[in-house]
Amino acid sequence: MAAINEEKERRVIPNWRSFATTASLGELNASTLKNSYIPILSIDSYIHDFKNNPSVPFAADLLSAALVNGLTDDKNVEGAARFLMNHKHEITTSQEELANRIINGPSASLNVIEKITIKQLNDCISNKDYINRIRELKLHLNNFPYNSIAWVELSRCYSILGQERKAIQTMKYAVQLSPNNRFVTRSATRLFTHFGEFDLAQYVLRHCDMLRKDPWLLSAEVSVNTLKGKVSSLLKRGIEIIDSDNYSPFSTTELAASIATVHLLAGDRKKSKKMFTKSLISPNDNSIAQIEWVLNSKDKNLFDKSVINIETRHNYEAMAINNFYNNNLIEAMDNACQWFCDMPFSKRPVMMGSYIADLLNNKNLAITFLEKGLISNSNDCQLLNNIAYYHALENNLDEAIKYIERIDNKLVDDIDGICITATKGLIKFREKDFEKGRELYLSAIESTAVLRNKELNYKAILNYAREEIMAKSDFIEPAMNLINEMKEIENMSIGIKKLHTEVIELYRKYKASNM
Amino acid sequence: MIDSAANNLQGRTLSNGWKVIEKITKADNATGSFFSICYKVEKDNKTCFLKAFNFTPFFQVSTQNGEKRSVTDVMGDMIDAYKYERQLSEHCKTGHVTKVAFVIDSGEEIVPNFSINLVPYLIFELADGDVRQKLSFSKELDFAWKLKSLHDVAVGLQQLHGVNISHQDLKPSNILLFDKESKIGDLGRSMCKDIESQYNNQIYTGDLNYAPPELMYRYYEKEWEKRVFATDCYLLGSMVVFYFAGISMSALLLKHIPDEFRWERYGGTFEEVKPYLIAAFGDAITEFANCIESEYFRIELKQIVEYLCFPFPEKRGHPKNISSLGNSYSLERFITKLELLRRKAELKIKTWQQ
């Protein structure tokens, strides 16, 4: 039976993307409201020189000045760029790239994720890509060991490949080089919390000189404390920053969402609503996802859903959740795929994507999603169990056994253990070893009862009943009796309801064929 | 612009015997001729270059930013600029500076029928052109020539530093070619510790298109020597980049800086932007290196640029100079290296020719 990685309590931990993407989202801009004053310089003299001397060096000198001044739209500059491209055999690669950039605009590669749909899942995020990227970064760092951004990028690649120790070590180098840099500190916070190193995350934040002044860092500090079950001593400082007029609403969005979450957990809905409302003035993907999570939890009535600006960039997580709960499953699956490509080390988009694929009866797609998740989490028992489960349902028993045998029992908790036992029962049923299969299923069902986990209990019973019906065994009626005793099915998750309908239909057909 | 005395010198024979042959056209604020009109002049069969000081831009400057200044103040500035450049030339001559284009004569001409009819002028050796007229990026044969030219420029800069002058405006249009020799031109925006001038209190006087990143991010060293010599180091490195990659170091750096951190957009401090600058610098240096085919030259030139153009002024210069007592921005080691590279390049050419 499939395990579900349900996020009981989401926190506003910084999202971790590549440096270029993070920069393009504006999360690294100066927080305070002040303007730069560098004037745009005239490039007339460079234009004049090129007109009088139409040759490669003069054209390149003009292009250089234009790029420095951001005057690349000037038609004379474009003319010089075209001149260079017409003399391709006489120019350097730098000149060619610069001319291309001026003619065609900067590379649009940052928007690639937005165009990804589930059809491209197979092609995106592969081990090979990240191994190559690691090789490139190592080479670069040999020459430029003081580049903290490259160390962060290397750490990210390691974390995507699930190499925890190396990811943590390289991130430590980055923090040593740039302990006060927002990108480095927030990336470190995400990595360390991802691997459960909450104290390390807190240490990095506490030793950052900018912590008390930077809302992006304060937000992380408040959330890390919440993860540890504590309330940050800087909560008051955070509220001061939000209430002051010195910071842009975008730079305080995560901080407001973090503080709102603290208030919500403390049961102060009024303060929480006030902070979430501030967070929504100019939200980012993380604050929106936090609000989506709240609105799909027990606090769904905190405020009106229509106030959310779902158009925020890289908002894949919130969109996946929103589309899922609105029953737009195809769109939700595309969003899960985008979410996964945006943050490949995260297991949540993988679990959600495979769950939706299952709801859409596409077991192969569910398996593809889960296998992608194994890149970062190669020993994850939930992923391995679910792959085995879907393979077994498709009667690919060799594959199912291969994955179920990979599970390390030392990493298995009670709930996962129940799911794995049930999956083993499924495999035995499909191997026609009904007795052993039944024994395993009943053991799983009994454990769910001990844990008083109703959802899991229903799920195990439904899976078991399906196998008895398919086996046309003598135990169908007792299994169906257990199903008939189920209450409030309508309040269960969409997955349970679907499974329930399928089993009832299967039973009906079985009965019809035996009449 | 035409209606000024400085624009009407063509055809005149000046009081010191120089005949004005033709005007050298430049844009209104052309590179290398700030507040000046340029002519070719001739005397005793020798053709030279005349730089006439023009009033008009000073009047434009006087009304910039809504600030009104008296004509006498403006004229005073012009006279100061004229005297300053002449004094700088004299200072260079006595300091045995050889790789800089000097003032060989000077004077003041009265051109009748203009409201301001006085035109001070300086006469320089006439160059064959600036380096952009000679540079080629497609032939490795030019390596030896490029390295010789860069060596000349580095020597010129070091000579200027030796007499407490910082050029501040080193760029392709200010590298002048005289037969086989390259010289630094246009001392007009230089700073000199020993001569009083309006520039001495400024942070940077050169063309901002070539300025080092710290100045663009509004950060500067308080100490005069550190600030101005670090700037010259960067400008020299930028020339190495221009000779081999064909674009300026600032452009190369900006190619790798996300738009959000461009100097005219970023609202944070230089300290905050440092890690991003370093990341961009690493990529820029790698790109520069990829423009050089020969592995030997690639490694050596990459290192030179890395030392000279390091985005933090305190870490700029040769590491051995930084870690030892004395001038961190001394160019001696770079001069030696460029000379060595030039010889290697020449040997390579000879091998090919054989």
Short mmCIF file of N, CA and C in Angstrom, two decimals, chain B residues 72-223:
data_model
loop_
_atom_site.label_atom_id
_atom_site.label_comp_id
_atom_site.label_asym_id
_atom_site.label_seq_id
_atom_site.Cartn_x
_atom_site.Cartn_y
_atom_site.Cartn_z
N THR B 72 33.45 83.76 -15.12
CA THR B 72 34.86 83.83 -14.69
C THR B 72 35.29 82.54 -14.00
N ASP B 73 34.35 81.96 -13.24
CA ASP B 73 34.67 80.67 -12.60
C ASP B 73 34.91 79.60 -13.67
N VAL B 74 34.02 79.62 -14.68
CA VAL B 74 34.13 78.63 -15.74
C VAL B 74 35.44 78.81 -16.49
N MET B 75 35.75 80.05 -16.81
CA MET B 75 37.01 80.31 -17.52
C MET B 75 38.20 79.94 -16.65
N GLY B 76 38.05 80.21 -15.37
CA GLY B 76 39.12 79.86 -14.44
C GLY B 76 39.39 78.37 -14.46
N ASP B 77 38.33 77.60 -14.49
CA ASP B 77 38.46 76.13 -14.55
C ASP B 77 39.20 75.73 -15.83
N MET B 78 38.81 76.39 -16.93
CA MET B 78 39.43 76.03 -18.21
C MET B 78 40.92 76.35 -18.20
N ILE B 79 41.22 77.52 -17.71
CA ILE B 79 42.63 77.91 -17.65
C ILE B 79 43.39 76.94 -16.75
N ASP B 80 42.75 76.59 -15.63
CA ASP B 80 43.39 75.64 -14.71
C ASP B 80 43.66 74.31 -15.40
N ALA B 81 42.65 73.84 -16.18
CA ALA B 81 42.80 72.56 -16.87
C ALA B 81 43.95 72.63 -17.87
N TYR B 82 44.01 73.73 -18.58
CA TYR B 82 45.08 73.95 -19.56
C TYR B 82 46.45 73.95 -18.88
N LYS B 83 46.52 74.73 -17.79
CA LYS B 83 47.81 74.83 -17.07
C LYS B 83 48.18 73.49 -16.45
N TYR B 84 47.15 72.81 -15.97
CA TYR B 84 47.38 71.53 -15.29
C TYR B 84 47.99 70.50 -16.25
N GLU B 85 47.41 70.42 -17.44
CA GLU B 85 47.93 69.43 -18.39
C GLU B 85 49.35 69.79 -18.83
N ARG B 86 49.61 71.09 -18.95
CA ARG B 86 50.95 71.53 -19.34
C ARG B 86 51.95 71.22 -18.21
N GLN B 87 51.50 71.49 -17.00
CA GLN B 87 52.37 71.21 -15.83
C GLN B 87 52.64 69.71 -15.70
N LEU B 88 51.58 68.93 -15.95
CA LEU B 88 51.76 67.47 -15.86
C LEU B 88 52.82 67.01 -16.85
N SER B 89 52.76 67.56 -18.06
CA SER B 89 53.74 67.19 -19.07
C SER B 89 55.15 67.54 -18.60
N GLU B 90 55.29 68.73 -18.05
CA GLU B 90 56.60 69.16 -17.54
C GLU B 90 57.06 68.22 -16.43
N HIS B 91 56.12 67.88 -15.55
CA HIS B 91 56.41 66.98 -14.43
C HIS B 91 56.88 65.62 -14.95
N CYS B 92 56.23 65.15 -16.00
CA CYS B 92 56.60 63.85 -16.60
C CYS B 92 57.99 63.93 -17.21
N LYS B 93 58.24 65.03 -17.92
CA LYS B 93 59.54 65.17 -18.60
C LYS B 93 60.67 65.12 -17.57
N THR B 94 60.51 65.86 -16.49
CA THR B 94 61.57 65.86 -15.47
C THR B 94 61.65 64.52 -14.76
N GLY B 95 60.58 63.75 -14.81
CA GLY B 95 60.59 62.44 -14.14
C GLY B 95 60.98 61.31 -15.08
N HIS B 96 61.53 61.67 -16.26
CA HIS B 96 62.00 60.67 -17.24
C HIS B 96 60.90 59.70 -17.67
N VAL B 97 59.73 60.23 -17.83
CA VAL B 97 58.63 59.39 -18.32
C VAL B 97 58.73 59.35 -19.84
N THR B 98 58.76 58.13 -20.40
CA THR B 98 58.99 58.02 -21.85
C THR B 98 57.81 57.45 -22.62
N LYS B 99 56.95 56.77 -21.93
CA LYS B 99 55.88 56.06 -22.65
C LYS B 99 54.55 56.80 -22.58
N VAL B 100 54.63 58.09 -22.47
CA VAL B 100 53.41 58.90 -22.40
C VAL B 100 53.53 60.00 -23.45
N ALA B 101 52.45 60.27 -24.17
CA ALA B 101 52.48 61.33 -25.19
C ALA B 101 52.45 62.69 -24.48
N PHE B 102 53.54 63.46 -24.73
CA PHE B 102 53.72 64.74 -24.01
C PHE B 102 53.23 65.94 -24.80
N VAL B 103 53.16 67.04 -24.06
CA VAL B 103 52.98 68.34 -24.70
C VAL B 103 54.35 68.76 -25.24
N ILE B 104 54.41 69.05 -26.56
CA ILE B 104 55.70 69.50 -27.07
C ILE B 104 55.73 71.02 -27.26
N ASP B 105 54.56 71.60 -27.27
CA ASP B 105 54.49 73.07 -27.37
C ASP B 105 53.13 73.51 -26.83
N SER B 106 53.03 74.79 -26.54
CA SER B 106 51.74 75.29 -26.06
C SER B 106 51.66 76.79 -26.34
N GLY B 107 50.49 77.34 -26.27
CA GLY B 107 50.34 78.78 -26.51
C GLY B 107 48.90 79.21 -26.35
N GLU B 108 48.66 80.46 -26.66
CA GLU B 108 47.30 81.00 -26.58
C GLU B 108 47.07 81.81 -27.85
N GLU B 109 45.94 81.58 -28.50
CA GLU B 109 45.66 82.26 -29.76
C GLU B 109 44.43 83.14 -29.58
N ILE B 110 44.50 84.33 -30.16
CA ILE B 110 43.34 85.22 -30.16
C ILE B 110 42.66 85.07 -31.53
N VAL B 111 41.40 84.67 -31.51
CA VAL B 111 40.63 84.54 -32.76
C VAL B 111 39.58 85.65 -32.74
N PRO B 112 39.69 86.64 -33.63
CA PRO B 112 38.77 87.78 -33.57
C PRO B 112 37.32 87.39 -33.88
N ASN B 113 36.42 88.25 -33.56
CA ASN B 113 34.99 88.14 -33.87
C ASN B 113 34.25 87.08 -33.04
N PHE B 114 34.81 86.71 -31.94
CA PHE B 114 34.09 85.80 -31.03
C PHE B 114 33.99 86.46 -29.66
N SER B 115 32.87 86.23 -29.00
CA SER B 115 32.68 86.88 -27.71
C SER B 115 33.82 86.51 -26.75
N ILE B 116 34.19 85.25 -26.77
CA ILE B 116 35.38 84.83 -26.00
C ILE B 116 36.39 84.37 -27.04
N ASN B 117 37.38 85.22 -27.26
CA ASN B 117 38.23 84.96 -28.43
C ASN B 117 39.58 84.33 -28.10
N LEU B 118 39.79 84.02 -26.84
CA LEU B 118 41.07 83.42 -26.44
C LEU B 118 40.99 81.89 -26.52
N VAL B 119 41.97 81.31 -27.21
CA VAL B 119 42.00 79.83 -27.31
C VAL B 119 43.36 79.31 -26.83
N PRO B 120 43.41 78.83 -25.62
CA PRO B 120 44.66 78.19 -25.21
C PRO B 120 44.79 76.82 -25.90
N TYR B 121 45.99 76.43 -26.21
CA TYR B 121 46.15 75.13 -26.89
C TYR B 121 47.43 74.44 -26.45
N LEU B 122 47.39 73.13 -26.65
CA LEU B 122 48.57 72.30 -26.37
C LEU B 122 48.89 71.51 -27.64
N ILE B 123 50.15 71.32 -27.90
CA ILE B 123 50.53 70.57 -29.11
C ILE B 123 51.28 69.30 -28.69
N PHE B 124 50.82 68.20 -29.26
CA PHE B 124 51.41 66.88 -28.94
C PHE B 124 51.96 66.26 -30.23
N GLU B 125 52.78 65.25 -30.02
CA GLU B 125 53.20 64.44 -31.17
C GLU B 125 51.97 63.84 -31.81
N LEU B 126 51.96 63.75 -33.12
CA LEU B 126 50.78 63.16 -33.78
C LEU B 126 50.94 61.64 -33.84
N ALA B 127 49.99 60.96 -33.27
CA ALA B 127 50.05 59.49 -33.28
C ALA B 127 49.51 58.95 -34.61
N ASP B 128 49.89 57.71 -34.91
CA ASP B 128 49.35 57.07 -36.12
C ASP B 128 47.87 56.75 -35.93
N GLY B 129 47.44 56.76 -34.69
CA GLY B 129 46.04 56.44 -34.39
C GLY B 129 45.98 55.84 -33.00
N ASP B 130 44.80 55.44 -32.58
CA ASP B 130 44.76 54.74 -31.30
C ASP B 130 44.76 53.24 -31.54
N VAL B 131 44.87 52.50 -30.48
CA VAL B 131 45.12 51.06 -30.59
C VAL B 131 43.98 50.33 -31.32
N ARG B 132 42.78 50.92 -31.30
CA ARG B 132 41.65 50.25 -31.94
C ARG B 132 41.85 50.15 -33.46
N GLN B 133 42.69 51.05 -33.99
CA GLN B 133 42.91 51.00 -35.44
C GLN B 133 43.86 49.88 -35.84
N LYS B 134 44.55 49.34 -34.90
CA LYS B 134 45.56 48.31 -35.22
C LYS B 134 45.13 46.91 -34.74
N LEU B 135 44.30 46.88 -33.71
CA LEU B 135 43.97 45.58 -33.09
C LEU B 135 43.26 44.64 -34.07
N SER B 136 43.66 43.40 -33.98
CA SER B 136 42.96 42.36 -34.73
C SER B 136 42.80 41.17 -33.79
N PHE B 137 41.65 40.52 -33.87
CA PHE B 137 41.39 39.44 -32.92
C PHE B 137 41.47 38.06 -33.55
N SER B 138 41.77 38.04 -34.84
CA SER B 138 41.69 36.75 -35.53
C SER B 138 43.05 36.08 -35.70
N LYS B 139 44.13 36.86 -35.59
CA LYS B 139 45.44 36.28 -35.90
C LYS B 139 46.32 36.13 -34.66
N GLU B 140 46.82 34.95 -34.47
CA GLU B 140 47.71 34.74 -33.33
C GLU B 140 49.06 35.44 -33.56
N LEU B 141 49.31 35.75 -34.86
CA LEU B 141 50.55 36.45 -35.19
C LEU B 141 50.64 37.78 -34.46
N ASP B 142 49.47 38.36 -34.17
CA ASP B 142 49.44 39.66 -33.51
C ASP B 142 49.78 39.57 -32.02
N PHE B 143 49.93 38.36 -31.52
CA PHE B 143 50.21 38.19 -30.09
C PHE B 143 51.43 38.99 -29.64
N ALA B 144 52.51 38.86 -30.40
CA ALA B 144 53.75 39.53 -30.01
C ALA B 144 53.54 41.04 -30.01
N TRP B 145 52.85 41.52 -31.02
CA TRP B 145 52.60 42.96 -31.10
C TRP B 145 51.73 43.43 -29.92
N LYS B 146 50.69 42.66 -29.65
CA LYS B 146 49.78 43.03 -28.55
C LYS B 146 50.55 43.08 -27.23
N LEU B 147 51.39 42.07 -27.03
CA LEU B 147 52.12 42.01 -25.76
C LEU B 147 53.14 43.13 -25.65
N LYS B 148 53.71 43.49 -26.80
CA LYS B 148 54.67 44.62 -26.82
C LYS B 148 53.93 45.91 -26.46
N SER B 149 52.76 46.07 -27.06
CA SER B 149 51.97 47.27 -26.81
C SER B 149 51.55 47.33 -25.33
N LEU B 150 51.10 46.21 -24.80
CA LEU B 150 50.69 46.18 -23.39
C LEU B 150 51.86 46.44 -22.46
N HIS B 151 53.03 45.92 -22.86
CA HIS B 151 54.24 46.17 -22.08
C HIS B 151 54.54 47.66 -22.05
N ASP B 152 54.45 48.31 -23.21
CA ASP B 152 54.68 49.76 -23.29
C ASP B 152 53.71 50.51 -22.36
N VAL B 153 52.46 50.09 -22.42
CA VAL B 153 51.43 50.76 -21.61
C VAL B 153 51.72 50.57 -20.13
N ALA B 154 52.08 49.35 -19.76
CA ALA B 154 52.37 49.07 -18.35
C ALA B 154 53.57 49.88 -17.88
N VAL B 155 54.59 49.97 -18.76
CA VAL B 155 55.78 50.77 -18.42
C VAL B 155 55.37 52.24 -18.25
N GLY B 156 54.56 52.73 -19.18
CA GLY B 156 54.10 54.12 -19.10
C GLY B 156 53.36 54.40 -17.80
N LEU B 157 52.51 53.47 -17.46
CA LEU B 157 51.71 53.64 -16.23
C LEU B 157 52.62 53.61 -14.99
N GLN B 158 53.57 52.68 -15.02
CA GLN B 158 54.50 52.58 -13.89
C GLN B 158 55.35 53.85 -13.77
N GLN B 159 55.75 54.38 -14.95
CA GLN B 159 56.53 55.63 -14.93
C GLN B 159 55.70 56.77 -14.33
N LEU B 160 54.42 56.82 -14.69
CA LEU B 160 53.54 57.85 -14.14
C LEU B 160 53.41 57.69 -12.63
N HIS B 161 53.24 56.45 -12.21
CA HIS B 161 53.11 56.20 -10.76
C HIS B 161 54.39 56.64 -10.03
N GLY B 162 55.50 56.46 -10.73
CA GLY B 162 56.80 56.83 -10.14
C GLY B 162 56.91 58.32 -9.86
N VAL B 163 56.14 59.12 -10.62
CA VAL B 163 56.18 60.57 -10.35
C VAL B 163 54.86 61.04 -9.73
N ASN B 164 54.22 60.09 -9.04
CA ASN B 164 52.98 60.39 -8.28
C ASN B 164 51.81 60.82 -9.14
N ILE B 165 51.78 60.30 -10.37
CA ILE B 165 50.63 60.60 -11.23
C ILE B 165 49.82 59.31 -11.43
N SER B 166 48.52 59.45 -11.31
CA SER B 166 47.64 58.32 -11.65
C SER B 166 46.86 58.73 -12.88
N HIS B 167 46.92 57.91 -13.93
CA HIS B 167 46.31 58.32 -15.20
C HIS B 167 44.80 58.38 -15.12
N GLN B 168 44.18 57.38 -14.53
CA GLN B 168 42.71 57.34 -14.27
C GLN B 168 41.83 57.16 -15.51
N ASP B 169 42.40 57.30 -16.70
CA ASP B 169 41.53 57.26 -17.88
C ASP B 169 42.13 56.37 -18.97
N LEU B 170 42.72 55.27 -18.54
CA LEU B 170 43.33 54.37 -19.50
C LEU B 170 42.23 53.57 -20.20
N LYS B 171 42.18 53.71 -21.50
CA LYS B 171 41.17 52.99 -22.31
C LYS B 171 41.70 52.93 -23.74
N PRO B 172 41.11 52.12 -24.60
CA PRO B 172 41.69 51.93 -25.93
C PRO B 172 41.93 53.23 -26.68
N SER B 173 41.01 54.19 -26.54
CA SER B 173 41.18 55.43 -27.31
C SER B 173 42.34 56.28 -26.79
N ASN B 174 42.82 55.94 -25.59
CA ASN B 174 43.94 56.70 -25.04
C ASN B 174 45.26 55.95 -25.14
N ILE B 175 45.27 54.87 -25.88
CA ILE B 175 46.55 54.19 -26.14
C ILE B 175 46.93 54.55 -27.58
N LEU B 176 47.95 55.37 -27.70
CA LEU B 176 48.29 55.93 -29.00
C LEU B 176 49.47 55.16 -29.62
N LEU B 177 49.42 55.06 -30.92
CA LEU B 177 50.45 54.30 -31.62
C LEU B 177 51.40 55.25 -32.34
N PHE B 178 52.69 55.04 -32.13
CA PHE B 178 53.72 55.81 -32.82
C PHE B 178 54.68 54.80 -33.44
N ASP B 179 54.55 54.59 -34.71
CA ASP B 179 55.36 53.59 -35.41
C ASP B 179 55.23 52.24 -34.68
N LYS B 180 56.33 51.75 -34.06
CA LYS B 180 56.22 50.43 -33.40
C LYS B 180 55.96 50.57 -31.91
N GLU B 181 55.82 51.79 -31.47
CA GLU B 181 55.71 52.01 -30.04
C GLU B 181 54.28 52.44 -29.66
N SER B 182 53.86 52.01 -28.47
CA SER B 182 52.58 52.47 -27.93
C SER B 182 52.85 53.42 -26.77
N LYS B 183 52.05 54.49 -26.71
CA LYS B 183 52.21 55.42 -25.60
C LYS B 183 50.84 55.74 -25.03
N ILE B 184 50.86 56.12 -23.77
CA ILE B 184 49.60 56.51 -23.14
C ILE B 184 49.33 57.97 -23.49
N GLY B 185 48.13 58.25 -23.94
CA GLY B 185 47.78 59.62 -24.29
C GLY B 185 46.81 60.22 -23.29
N ASP B 186 46.57 61.51 -23.45
CA ASP B 186 45.56 62.26 -22.71
C ASP B 186 45.74 62.20 -21.19
N LEU B 187 46.63 63.05 -20.74
CA LEU B 187 46.82 63.16 -19.28
C LEU B 187 45.77 64.07 -18.65
N GLY B 188 44.84 64.54 -19.48
CA GLY B 188 43.88 65.56 -19.05
C GLY B 188 43.07 65.20 -17.81
N ARG B 189 42.87 63.96 -17.57
CA ARG B 189 42.08 63.60 -16.39
C ARG B 189 42.92 62.92 -15.31
N SER B 190 44.23 63.04 -15.47
CA SER B 190 45.11 62.40 -14.48
C SER B 190 45.08 63.14 -13.15
N MET B 191 45.47 62.43 -12.12
CA MET B 191 45.59 63.04 -10.80
C MET B 191 47.06 63.04 -10.42
N CYS B 192 47.53 64.12 -9.87
CA CYS B 192 48.93 64.17 -9.44
C CYS B 192 49.00 64.71 -8.02
N LYS B 193 49.69 63.97 -7.22
CA LYS B 193 49.77 64.35 -5.80
C LYS B 193 50.58 65.64 -5.62
N ASP B 194 51.53 65.86 -6.56
CA ASP B 194 52.45 66.99 -6.38
C ASP B 194 51.95 68.28 -7.02
N ILE B 195 50.88 68.19 -7.79
CA ILE B 195 50.37 69.40 -8.47
C ILE B 195 48.92 69.62 -8.04
N GLU B 196 48.66 70.82 -7.62
CA GLU B 196 47.29 71.15 -7.18
C GLU B 196 46.37 71.18 -8.39
N SER B 197 45.23 70.51 -8.27
CA SER B 197 44.25 70.59 -9.36
C SER B 197 42.86 70.30 -8.85
N GLN B 198 41.89 70.64 -9.69
CA GLN B 198 40.49 70.40 -9.32
C GLN B 198 40.20 68.90 -9.20
N TYR B 199 41.01 68.07 -9.85
CA TYR B 199 40.74 66.64 -9.85
C TYR B 199 41.16 65.94 -8.55
N ASN B 200 42.10 66.57 -7.84
CA ASN B 200 42.69 65.87 -6.70
C ASN B 200 41.70 65.51 -5.61
N ASN B 201 40.61 66.28 -5.55
CA ASN B 201 39.61 65.98 -4.51
C ASN B 201 38.53 65.03 -5.00
N GLN B 202 38.65 64.63 -6.26
CA GLN B 202 37.61 63.74 -6.79
C GLN B 202 37.98 62.28 -6.55
N ILE B 203 36.94 61.43 -6.57
CA ILE B 203 37.17 60.00 -6.35
C ILE B 203 37.74 59.36 -7.61
N TYR B 204 37.15 59.73 -8.73
CA TYR B 204 37.55 59.14 -10.01
C TYR B 204 37.31 60.18 -11.09
N THR B 205 38.25 60.31 -11.98
CA THR B 205 38.11 61.37 -12.98
C THR B 205 37.99 60.82 -14.40
N GLY B 206 38.17 59.53 -14.55
CA GLY B 206 38.19 58.95 -15.90
C GLY B 206 36.80 58.64 -16.44
N ASP B 207 36.81 57.88 -17.52
CA ASP B 207 35.57 57.49 -18.19
C ASP B 207 34.91 56.37 -17.36
N LEU B 208 33.68 56.61 -16.91
CA LEU B 208 33.00 55.62 -16.05
C LEU B 208 32.74 54.30 -16.78
N ASN B 209 32.76 54.35 -18.11
CA ASN B 209 32.55 53.11 -18.86
C ASN B 209 33.65 52.09 -18.60
N TYR B 210 34.79 52.58 -18.13
CA TYR B 210 35.91 51.68 -17.86
C TYR B 210 36.23 51.59 -16.36
N ALA B 211 35.44 52.27 -15.55
CA ALA B 211 35.77 52.38 -14.12
C ALA B 211 35.72 51.04 -13.39
N PRO B 212 36.54 50.87 -12.36
CA PRO B 212 36.51 49.61 -11.60
C PRO B 212 35.19 49.45 -10.84
N PRO B 213 34.82 48.22 -10.54
CA PRO B 213 33.49 47.96 -9.98
C PRO B 213 33.24 48.65 -8.64
N GLU B 214 34.28 48.74 -7.79
CA GLU B 214 34.02 49.32 -6.46
C GLU B 214 33.51 50.75 -6.57
N LEU B 215 34.04 51.49 -7.55
CA LEU B 215 33.59 52.88 -7.71
C LEU B 215 32.16 52.92 -8.22
N MET B 216 31.83 51.97 -9.07
CA MET B 216 30.46 51.94 -9.60
C MET B 216 29.46 51.58 -8.49
N TYR B 217 29.92 50.82 -7.51
CA TYR B 217 29.05 50.49 -6.36
C TYR B 217 29.24 51.48 -5.21
N ARG B 218 29.82 52.64 -5.53
CA ARG B 218 29.92 53.76 -4.59
C ARG B 218 30.81 53.45 -3.37
N TYR B 219 31.80 52.61 -3.60
CA TYR B 219 32.75 52.34 -2.52
C TYR B 219 34.13 52.82 -2.98
N TYR B 220 34.88 53.41 -2.09
CA TYR B 220 36.24 53.79 -2.46
C TYR B 220 37.14 53.81 -1.23
N GLU B 221 38.42 53.58 -1.51
CA GLU B 221 39.43 53.64 -0.46
C GLU B 221 39.63 55.09 -0.07
N LYS B 222 39.77 55.34 1.20
CA LYS B 222 39.97 56.73 1.66
C LYS B 222 41.37 57.22 1.28
N GLU B 223 42.35 56.32 1.38
CA GLU B 223 43.74 56.72 1.15
C GLU B 223 43.98 56.96 -0.35
#
